[in-house]
mmCIF file of N, CA and C in Angstrom:
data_model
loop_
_atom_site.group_PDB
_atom_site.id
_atom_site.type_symbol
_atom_site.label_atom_id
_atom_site.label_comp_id
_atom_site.label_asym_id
_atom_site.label_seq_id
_atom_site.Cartn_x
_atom_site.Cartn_y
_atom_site.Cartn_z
ATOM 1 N N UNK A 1 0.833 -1.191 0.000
ATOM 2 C CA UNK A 1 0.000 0.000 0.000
ATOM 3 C C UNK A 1 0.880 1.259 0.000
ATOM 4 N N UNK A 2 1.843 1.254 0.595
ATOM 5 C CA UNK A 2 2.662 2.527 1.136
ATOM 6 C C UNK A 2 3.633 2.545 -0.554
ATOM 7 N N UNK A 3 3.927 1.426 -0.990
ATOM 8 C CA UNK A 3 4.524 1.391 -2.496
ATOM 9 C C UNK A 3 3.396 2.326 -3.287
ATOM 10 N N UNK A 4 2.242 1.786 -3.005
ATOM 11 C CA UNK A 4 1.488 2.701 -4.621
ATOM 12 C C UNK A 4 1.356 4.207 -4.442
ATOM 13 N N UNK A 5 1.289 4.309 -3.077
ATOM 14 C CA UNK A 5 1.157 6.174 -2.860
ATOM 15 C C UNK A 5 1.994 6.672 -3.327
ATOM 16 N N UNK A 6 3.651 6.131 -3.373
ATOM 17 C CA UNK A 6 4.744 6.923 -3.310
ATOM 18 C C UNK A 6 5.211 5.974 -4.549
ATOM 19 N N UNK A 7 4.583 5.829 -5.543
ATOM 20 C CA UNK A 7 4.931 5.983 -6.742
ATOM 21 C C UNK A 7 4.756 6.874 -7.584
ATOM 22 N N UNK A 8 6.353 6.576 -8.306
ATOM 23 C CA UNK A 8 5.989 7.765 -9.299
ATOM 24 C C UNK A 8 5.707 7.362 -10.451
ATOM 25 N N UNK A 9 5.685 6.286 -10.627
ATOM 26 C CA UNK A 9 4.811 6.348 -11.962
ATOM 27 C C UNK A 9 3.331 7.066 -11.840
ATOM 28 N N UNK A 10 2.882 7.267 -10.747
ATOM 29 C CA UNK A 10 1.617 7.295 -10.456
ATOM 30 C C UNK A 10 1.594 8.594 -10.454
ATOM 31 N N UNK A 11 2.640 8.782 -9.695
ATOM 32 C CA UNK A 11 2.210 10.529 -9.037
ATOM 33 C C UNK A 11 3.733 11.335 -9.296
ATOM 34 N N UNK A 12 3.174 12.728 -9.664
ATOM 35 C CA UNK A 12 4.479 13.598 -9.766
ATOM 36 C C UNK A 12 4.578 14.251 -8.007
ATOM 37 N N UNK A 13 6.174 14.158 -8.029
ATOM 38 C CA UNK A 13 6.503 14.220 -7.213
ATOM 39 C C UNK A 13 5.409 13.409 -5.644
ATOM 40 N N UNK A 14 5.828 12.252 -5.786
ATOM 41 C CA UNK A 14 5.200 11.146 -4.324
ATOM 42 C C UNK A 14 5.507 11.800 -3.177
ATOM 43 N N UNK A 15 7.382 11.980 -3.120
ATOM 44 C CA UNK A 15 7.212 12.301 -1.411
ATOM 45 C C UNK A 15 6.458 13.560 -0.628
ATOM 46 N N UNK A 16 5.936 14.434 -1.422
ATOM 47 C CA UNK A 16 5.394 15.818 -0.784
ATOM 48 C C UNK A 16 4.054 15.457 -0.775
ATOM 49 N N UNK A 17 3.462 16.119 0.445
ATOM 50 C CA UNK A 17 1.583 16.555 0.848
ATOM 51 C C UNK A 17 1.675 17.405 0.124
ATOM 52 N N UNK A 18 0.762 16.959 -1.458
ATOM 53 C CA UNK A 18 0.203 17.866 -2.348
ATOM 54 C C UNK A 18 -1.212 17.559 -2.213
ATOM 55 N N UNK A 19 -2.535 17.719 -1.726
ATOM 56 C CA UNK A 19 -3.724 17.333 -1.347
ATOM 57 C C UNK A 19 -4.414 18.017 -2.632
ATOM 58 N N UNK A 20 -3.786 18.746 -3.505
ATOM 59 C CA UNK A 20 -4.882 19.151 -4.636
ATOM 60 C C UNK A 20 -4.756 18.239 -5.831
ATOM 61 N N UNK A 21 -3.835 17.077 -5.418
ATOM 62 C CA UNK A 21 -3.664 16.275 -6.661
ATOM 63 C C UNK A 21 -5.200 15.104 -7.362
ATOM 64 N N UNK A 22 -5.856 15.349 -5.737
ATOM 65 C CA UNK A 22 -6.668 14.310 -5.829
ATOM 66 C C UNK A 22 -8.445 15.350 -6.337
ATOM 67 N N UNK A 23 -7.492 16.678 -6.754
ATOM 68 C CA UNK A 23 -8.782 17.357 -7.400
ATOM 69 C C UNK A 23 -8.867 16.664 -8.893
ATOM 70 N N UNK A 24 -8.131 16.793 -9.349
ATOM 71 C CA UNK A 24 -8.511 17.054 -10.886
ATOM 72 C C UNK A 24 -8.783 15.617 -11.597
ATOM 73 N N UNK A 25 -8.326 14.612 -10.270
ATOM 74 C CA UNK A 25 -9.122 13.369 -10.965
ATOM 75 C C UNK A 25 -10.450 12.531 -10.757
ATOM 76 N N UNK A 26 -10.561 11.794 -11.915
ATOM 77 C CA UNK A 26 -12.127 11.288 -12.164
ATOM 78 C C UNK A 26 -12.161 9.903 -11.232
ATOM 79 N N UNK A 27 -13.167 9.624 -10.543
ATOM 80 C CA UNK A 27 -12.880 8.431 -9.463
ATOM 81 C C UNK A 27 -14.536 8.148 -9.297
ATOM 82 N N UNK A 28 -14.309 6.539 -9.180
ATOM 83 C CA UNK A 28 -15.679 6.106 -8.998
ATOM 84 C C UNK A 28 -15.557 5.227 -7.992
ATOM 85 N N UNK A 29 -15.991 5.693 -6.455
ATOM 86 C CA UNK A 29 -15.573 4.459 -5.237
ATOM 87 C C UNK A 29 -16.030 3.251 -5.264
ATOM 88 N N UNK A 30 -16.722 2.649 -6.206
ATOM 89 C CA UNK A 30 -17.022 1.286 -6.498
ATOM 90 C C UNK A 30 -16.657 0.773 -7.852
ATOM 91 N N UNK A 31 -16.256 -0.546 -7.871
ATOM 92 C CA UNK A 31 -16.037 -0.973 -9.070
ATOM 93 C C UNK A 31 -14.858 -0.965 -10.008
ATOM 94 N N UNK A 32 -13.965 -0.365 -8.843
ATOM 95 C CA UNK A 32 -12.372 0.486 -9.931
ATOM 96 C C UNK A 32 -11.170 -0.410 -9.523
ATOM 97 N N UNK A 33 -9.998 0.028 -10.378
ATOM 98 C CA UNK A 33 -8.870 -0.589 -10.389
ATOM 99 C C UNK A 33 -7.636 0.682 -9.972
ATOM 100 N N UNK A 34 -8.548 1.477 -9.667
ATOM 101 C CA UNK A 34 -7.653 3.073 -9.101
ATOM 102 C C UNK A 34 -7.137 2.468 -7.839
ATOM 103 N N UNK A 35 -5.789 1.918 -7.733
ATOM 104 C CA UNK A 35 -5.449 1.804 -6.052
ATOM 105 C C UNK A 35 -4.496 3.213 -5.923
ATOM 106 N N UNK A 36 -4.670 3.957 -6.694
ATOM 107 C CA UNK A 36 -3.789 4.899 -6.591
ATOM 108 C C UNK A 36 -4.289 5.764 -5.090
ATOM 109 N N UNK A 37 -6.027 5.362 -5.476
ATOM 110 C CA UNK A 37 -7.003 6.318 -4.349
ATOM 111 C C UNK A 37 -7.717 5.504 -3.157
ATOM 112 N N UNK A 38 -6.503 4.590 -2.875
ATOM 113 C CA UNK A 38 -6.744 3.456 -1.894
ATOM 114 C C UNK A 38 -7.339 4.347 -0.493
ATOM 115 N N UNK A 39 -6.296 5.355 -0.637
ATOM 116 C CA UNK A 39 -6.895 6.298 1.480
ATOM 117 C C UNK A 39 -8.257 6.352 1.571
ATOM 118 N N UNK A 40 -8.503 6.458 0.151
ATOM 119 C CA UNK A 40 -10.102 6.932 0.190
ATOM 120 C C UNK A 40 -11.441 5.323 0.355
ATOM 121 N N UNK A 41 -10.857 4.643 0.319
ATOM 122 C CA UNK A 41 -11.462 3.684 0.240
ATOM 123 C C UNK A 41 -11.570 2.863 -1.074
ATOM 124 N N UNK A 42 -11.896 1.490 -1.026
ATOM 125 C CA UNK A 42 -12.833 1.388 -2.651
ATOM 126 C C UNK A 42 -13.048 0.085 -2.385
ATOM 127 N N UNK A 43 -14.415 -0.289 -3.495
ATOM 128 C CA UNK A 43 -14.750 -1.659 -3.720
ATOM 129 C C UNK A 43 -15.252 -2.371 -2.283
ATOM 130 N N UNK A 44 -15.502 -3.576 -2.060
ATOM 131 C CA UNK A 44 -15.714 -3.726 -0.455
ATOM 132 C C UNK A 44 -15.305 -3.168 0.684
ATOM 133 N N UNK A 45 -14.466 -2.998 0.432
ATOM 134 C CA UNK A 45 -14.081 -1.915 1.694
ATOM 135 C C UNK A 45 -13.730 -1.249 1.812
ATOM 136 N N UNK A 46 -15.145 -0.549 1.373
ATOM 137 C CA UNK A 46 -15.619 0.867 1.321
ATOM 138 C C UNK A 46 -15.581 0.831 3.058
ATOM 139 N N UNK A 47 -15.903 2.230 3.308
ATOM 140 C CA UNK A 47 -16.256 3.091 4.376
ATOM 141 C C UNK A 47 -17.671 2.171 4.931
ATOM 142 N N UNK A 48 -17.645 1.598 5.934
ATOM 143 C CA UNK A 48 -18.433 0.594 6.518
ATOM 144 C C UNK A 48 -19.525 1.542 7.383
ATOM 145 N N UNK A 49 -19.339 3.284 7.895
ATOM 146 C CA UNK A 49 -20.333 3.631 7.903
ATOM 147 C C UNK A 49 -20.809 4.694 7.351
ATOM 148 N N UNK A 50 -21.039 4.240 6.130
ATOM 149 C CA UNK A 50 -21.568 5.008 5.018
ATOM 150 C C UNK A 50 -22.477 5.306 4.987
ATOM 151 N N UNK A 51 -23.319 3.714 4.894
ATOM 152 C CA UNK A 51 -24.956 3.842 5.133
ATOM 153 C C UNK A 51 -25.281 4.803 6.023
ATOM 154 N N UNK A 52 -24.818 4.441 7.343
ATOM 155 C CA UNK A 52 -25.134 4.939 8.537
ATOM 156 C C UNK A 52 -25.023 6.443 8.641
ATOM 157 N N UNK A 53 -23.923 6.909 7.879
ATOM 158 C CA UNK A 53 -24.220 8.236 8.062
ATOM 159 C C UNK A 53 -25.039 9.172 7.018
ATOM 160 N N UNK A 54 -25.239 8.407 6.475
ATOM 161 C CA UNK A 54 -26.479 8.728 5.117
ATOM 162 C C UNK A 54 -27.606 8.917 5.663
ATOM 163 N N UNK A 55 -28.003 7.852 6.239
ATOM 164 C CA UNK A 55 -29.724 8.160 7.460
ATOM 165 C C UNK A 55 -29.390 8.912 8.078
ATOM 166 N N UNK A 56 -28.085 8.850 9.397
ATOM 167 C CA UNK A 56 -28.080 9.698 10.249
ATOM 168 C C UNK A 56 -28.268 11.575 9.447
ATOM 169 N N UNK A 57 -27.887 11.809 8.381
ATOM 170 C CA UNK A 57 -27.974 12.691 7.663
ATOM 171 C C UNK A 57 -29.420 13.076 7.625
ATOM 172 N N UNK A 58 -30.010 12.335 6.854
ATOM 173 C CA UNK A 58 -31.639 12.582 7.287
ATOM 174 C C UNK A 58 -32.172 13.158 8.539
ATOM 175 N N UNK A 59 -31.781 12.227 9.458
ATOM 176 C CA UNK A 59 -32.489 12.200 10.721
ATOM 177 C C UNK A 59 -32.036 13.663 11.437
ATOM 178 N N UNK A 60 -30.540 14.201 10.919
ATOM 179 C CA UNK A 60 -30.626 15.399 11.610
ATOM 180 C C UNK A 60 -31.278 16.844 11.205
ATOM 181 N N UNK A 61 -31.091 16.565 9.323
ATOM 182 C CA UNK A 61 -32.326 17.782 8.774
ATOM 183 C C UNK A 61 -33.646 17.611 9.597
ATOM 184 N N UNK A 62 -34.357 16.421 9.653
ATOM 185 C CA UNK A 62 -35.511 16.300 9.637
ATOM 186 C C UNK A 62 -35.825 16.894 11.666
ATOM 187 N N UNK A 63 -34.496 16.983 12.465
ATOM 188 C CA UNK A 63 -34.435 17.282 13.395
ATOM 189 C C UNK A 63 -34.397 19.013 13.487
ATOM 190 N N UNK A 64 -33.493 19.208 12.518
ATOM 191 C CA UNK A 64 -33.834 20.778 12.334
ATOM 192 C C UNK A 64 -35.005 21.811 12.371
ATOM 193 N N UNK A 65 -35.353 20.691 11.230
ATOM 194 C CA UNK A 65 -36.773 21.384 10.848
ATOM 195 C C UNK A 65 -37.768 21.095 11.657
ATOM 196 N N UNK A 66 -37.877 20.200 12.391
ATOM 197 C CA UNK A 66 -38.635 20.217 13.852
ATOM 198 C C UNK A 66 -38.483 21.045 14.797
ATOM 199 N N UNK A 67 -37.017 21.418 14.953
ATOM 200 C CA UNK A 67 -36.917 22.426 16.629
ATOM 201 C C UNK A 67 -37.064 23.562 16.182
ATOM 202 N N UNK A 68 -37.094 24.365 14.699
ATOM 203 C CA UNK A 68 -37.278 25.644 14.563
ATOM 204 C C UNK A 68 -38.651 25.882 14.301
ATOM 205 N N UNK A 69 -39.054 27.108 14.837
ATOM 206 C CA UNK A 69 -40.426 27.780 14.178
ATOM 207 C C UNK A 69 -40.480 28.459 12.756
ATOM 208 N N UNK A 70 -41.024 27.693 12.417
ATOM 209 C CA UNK A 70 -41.712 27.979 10.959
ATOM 210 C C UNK A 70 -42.640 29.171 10.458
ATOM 211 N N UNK A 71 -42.127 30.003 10.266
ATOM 212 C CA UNK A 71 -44.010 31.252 9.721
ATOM 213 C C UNK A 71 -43.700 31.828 8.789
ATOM 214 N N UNK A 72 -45.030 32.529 7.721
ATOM 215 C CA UNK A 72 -44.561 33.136 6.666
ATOM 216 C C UNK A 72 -44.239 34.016 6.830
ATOM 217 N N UNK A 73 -43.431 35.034 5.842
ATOM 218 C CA UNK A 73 -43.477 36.743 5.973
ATOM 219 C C UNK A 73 -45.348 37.278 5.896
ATOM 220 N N UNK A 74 -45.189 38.507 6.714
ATOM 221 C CA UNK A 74 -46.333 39.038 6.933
ATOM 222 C C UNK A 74 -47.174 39.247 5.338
ATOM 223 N N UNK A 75 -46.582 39.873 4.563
ATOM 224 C CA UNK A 75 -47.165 39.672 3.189
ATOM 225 C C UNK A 75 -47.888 38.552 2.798
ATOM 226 N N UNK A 76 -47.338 37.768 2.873
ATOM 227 C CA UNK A 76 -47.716 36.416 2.950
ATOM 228 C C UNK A 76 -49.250 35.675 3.571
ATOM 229 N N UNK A 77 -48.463 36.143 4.574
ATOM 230 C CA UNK A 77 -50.179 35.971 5.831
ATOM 231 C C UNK A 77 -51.209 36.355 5.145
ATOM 232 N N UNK A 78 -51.178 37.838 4.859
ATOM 233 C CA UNK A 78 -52.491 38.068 4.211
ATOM 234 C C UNK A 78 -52.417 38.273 3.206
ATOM 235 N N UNK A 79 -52.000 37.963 2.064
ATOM 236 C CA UNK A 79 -52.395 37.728 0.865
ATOM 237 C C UNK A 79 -52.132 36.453 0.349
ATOM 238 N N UNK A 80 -51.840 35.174 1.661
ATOM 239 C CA UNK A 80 -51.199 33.765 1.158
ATOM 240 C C UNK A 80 -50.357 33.734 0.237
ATOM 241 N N UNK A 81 -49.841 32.769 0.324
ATOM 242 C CA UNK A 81 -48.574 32.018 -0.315
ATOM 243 C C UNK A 81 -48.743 31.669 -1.238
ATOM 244 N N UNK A 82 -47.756 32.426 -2.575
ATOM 245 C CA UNK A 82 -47.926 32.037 -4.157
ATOM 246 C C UNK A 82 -47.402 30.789 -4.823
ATOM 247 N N UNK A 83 -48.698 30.017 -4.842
ATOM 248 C CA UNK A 83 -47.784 28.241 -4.761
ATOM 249 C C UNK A 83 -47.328 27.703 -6.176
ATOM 250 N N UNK A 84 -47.629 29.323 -7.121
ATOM 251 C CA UNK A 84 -48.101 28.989 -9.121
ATOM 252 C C UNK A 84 -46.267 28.663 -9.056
ATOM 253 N N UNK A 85 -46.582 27.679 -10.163
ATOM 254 C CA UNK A 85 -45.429 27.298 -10.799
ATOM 255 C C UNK A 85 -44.440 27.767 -12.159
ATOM 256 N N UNK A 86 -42.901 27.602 -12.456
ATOM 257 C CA UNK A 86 -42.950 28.173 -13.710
ATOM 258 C C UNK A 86 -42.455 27.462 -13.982
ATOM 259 N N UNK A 87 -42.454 26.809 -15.498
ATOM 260 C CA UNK A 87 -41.438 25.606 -15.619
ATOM 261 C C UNK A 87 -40.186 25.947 -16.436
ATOM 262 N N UNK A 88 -38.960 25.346 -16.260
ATOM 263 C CA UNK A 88 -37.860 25.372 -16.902
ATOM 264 C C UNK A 88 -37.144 23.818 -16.929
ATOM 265 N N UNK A 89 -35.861 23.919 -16.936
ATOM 266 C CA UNK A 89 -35.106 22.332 -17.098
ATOM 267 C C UNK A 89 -35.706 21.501 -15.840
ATOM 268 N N UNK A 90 -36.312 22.128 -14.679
ATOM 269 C CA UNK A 90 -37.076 21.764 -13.716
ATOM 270 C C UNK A 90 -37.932 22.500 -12.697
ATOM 271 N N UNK A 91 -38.736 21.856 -12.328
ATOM 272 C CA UNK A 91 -40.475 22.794 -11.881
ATOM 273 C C UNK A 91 -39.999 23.618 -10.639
ATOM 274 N N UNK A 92 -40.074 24.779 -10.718
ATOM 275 C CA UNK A 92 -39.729 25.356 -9.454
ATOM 276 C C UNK A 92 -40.703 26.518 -9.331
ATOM 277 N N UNK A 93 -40.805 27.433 -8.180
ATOM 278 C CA UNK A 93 -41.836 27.897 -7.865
ATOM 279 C C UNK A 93 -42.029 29.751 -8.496
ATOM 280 N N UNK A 94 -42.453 30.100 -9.005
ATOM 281 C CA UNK A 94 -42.589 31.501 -9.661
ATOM 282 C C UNK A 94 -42.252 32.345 -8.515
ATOM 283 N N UNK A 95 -42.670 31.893 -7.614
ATOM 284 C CA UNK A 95 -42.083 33.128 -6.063
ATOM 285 C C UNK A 95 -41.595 32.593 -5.041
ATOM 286 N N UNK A 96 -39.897 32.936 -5.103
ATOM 287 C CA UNK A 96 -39.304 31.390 -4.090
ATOM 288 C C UNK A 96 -39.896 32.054 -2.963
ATOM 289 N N UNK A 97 -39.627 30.862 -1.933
ATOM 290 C CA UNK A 97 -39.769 30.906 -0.522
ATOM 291 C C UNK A 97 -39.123 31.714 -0.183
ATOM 292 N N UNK A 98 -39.317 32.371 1.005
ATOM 293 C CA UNK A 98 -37.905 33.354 2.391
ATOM 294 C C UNK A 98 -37.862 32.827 3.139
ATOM 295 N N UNK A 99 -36.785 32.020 3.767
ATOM 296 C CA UNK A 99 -36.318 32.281 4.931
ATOM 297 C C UNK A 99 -36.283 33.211 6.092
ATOM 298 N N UNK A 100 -36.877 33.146 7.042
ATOM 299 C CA UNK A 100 -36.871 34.337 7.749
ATOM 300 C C UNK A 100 -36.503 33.994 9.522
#
């Protein structure tokens, strides 16, 4: 393992922390023959809590949006919320939402 990092066929200049090297390439964590991008994982053993932090991901938006109060802008209130649509490459709403 410590051979393929610090090759150079692989990599210009191996012995230096260059961390932007691993921008400009194309990588698919399943299915590959890249051991170049072994730190990162790949193929079975992948990152074992992946799943887990995928739900846990869920579970904490969906926690968000529970503990905060929700209301419209006053405009809103009384003249309700403009729900018309406009369409483009995808359906989105003619009058976004605010945050407030």
């Amino acid at each position: 393992l410590w051979a393929i990092h610090h090759s150079a066929e692989v990599w210009t200049d191996p012995s230096k922390f260059i961390p932007e090297r691993f921008l400009c390439k194309e990588f698919h964590f399943q299915g590959t023959d890249d051991f170049e991008f072994m730190p990162f994982s790949a193929g079975r053993r992948i990152c074992l809590r992946l799943p887990l932090a995928t739900r846990m991901l869920h579970a904490l938006l969906g926690s968000l949006l529970h503990h905060f109060e929700w209301t419209l802008p006053q405009d809103a209130m009384e003249n309700g919320q403009d729900m018309s649509e406009k369409l483009g490459l995808t359906m989105s709403m003619a009058t976004p939402l605010q945050a407030i």
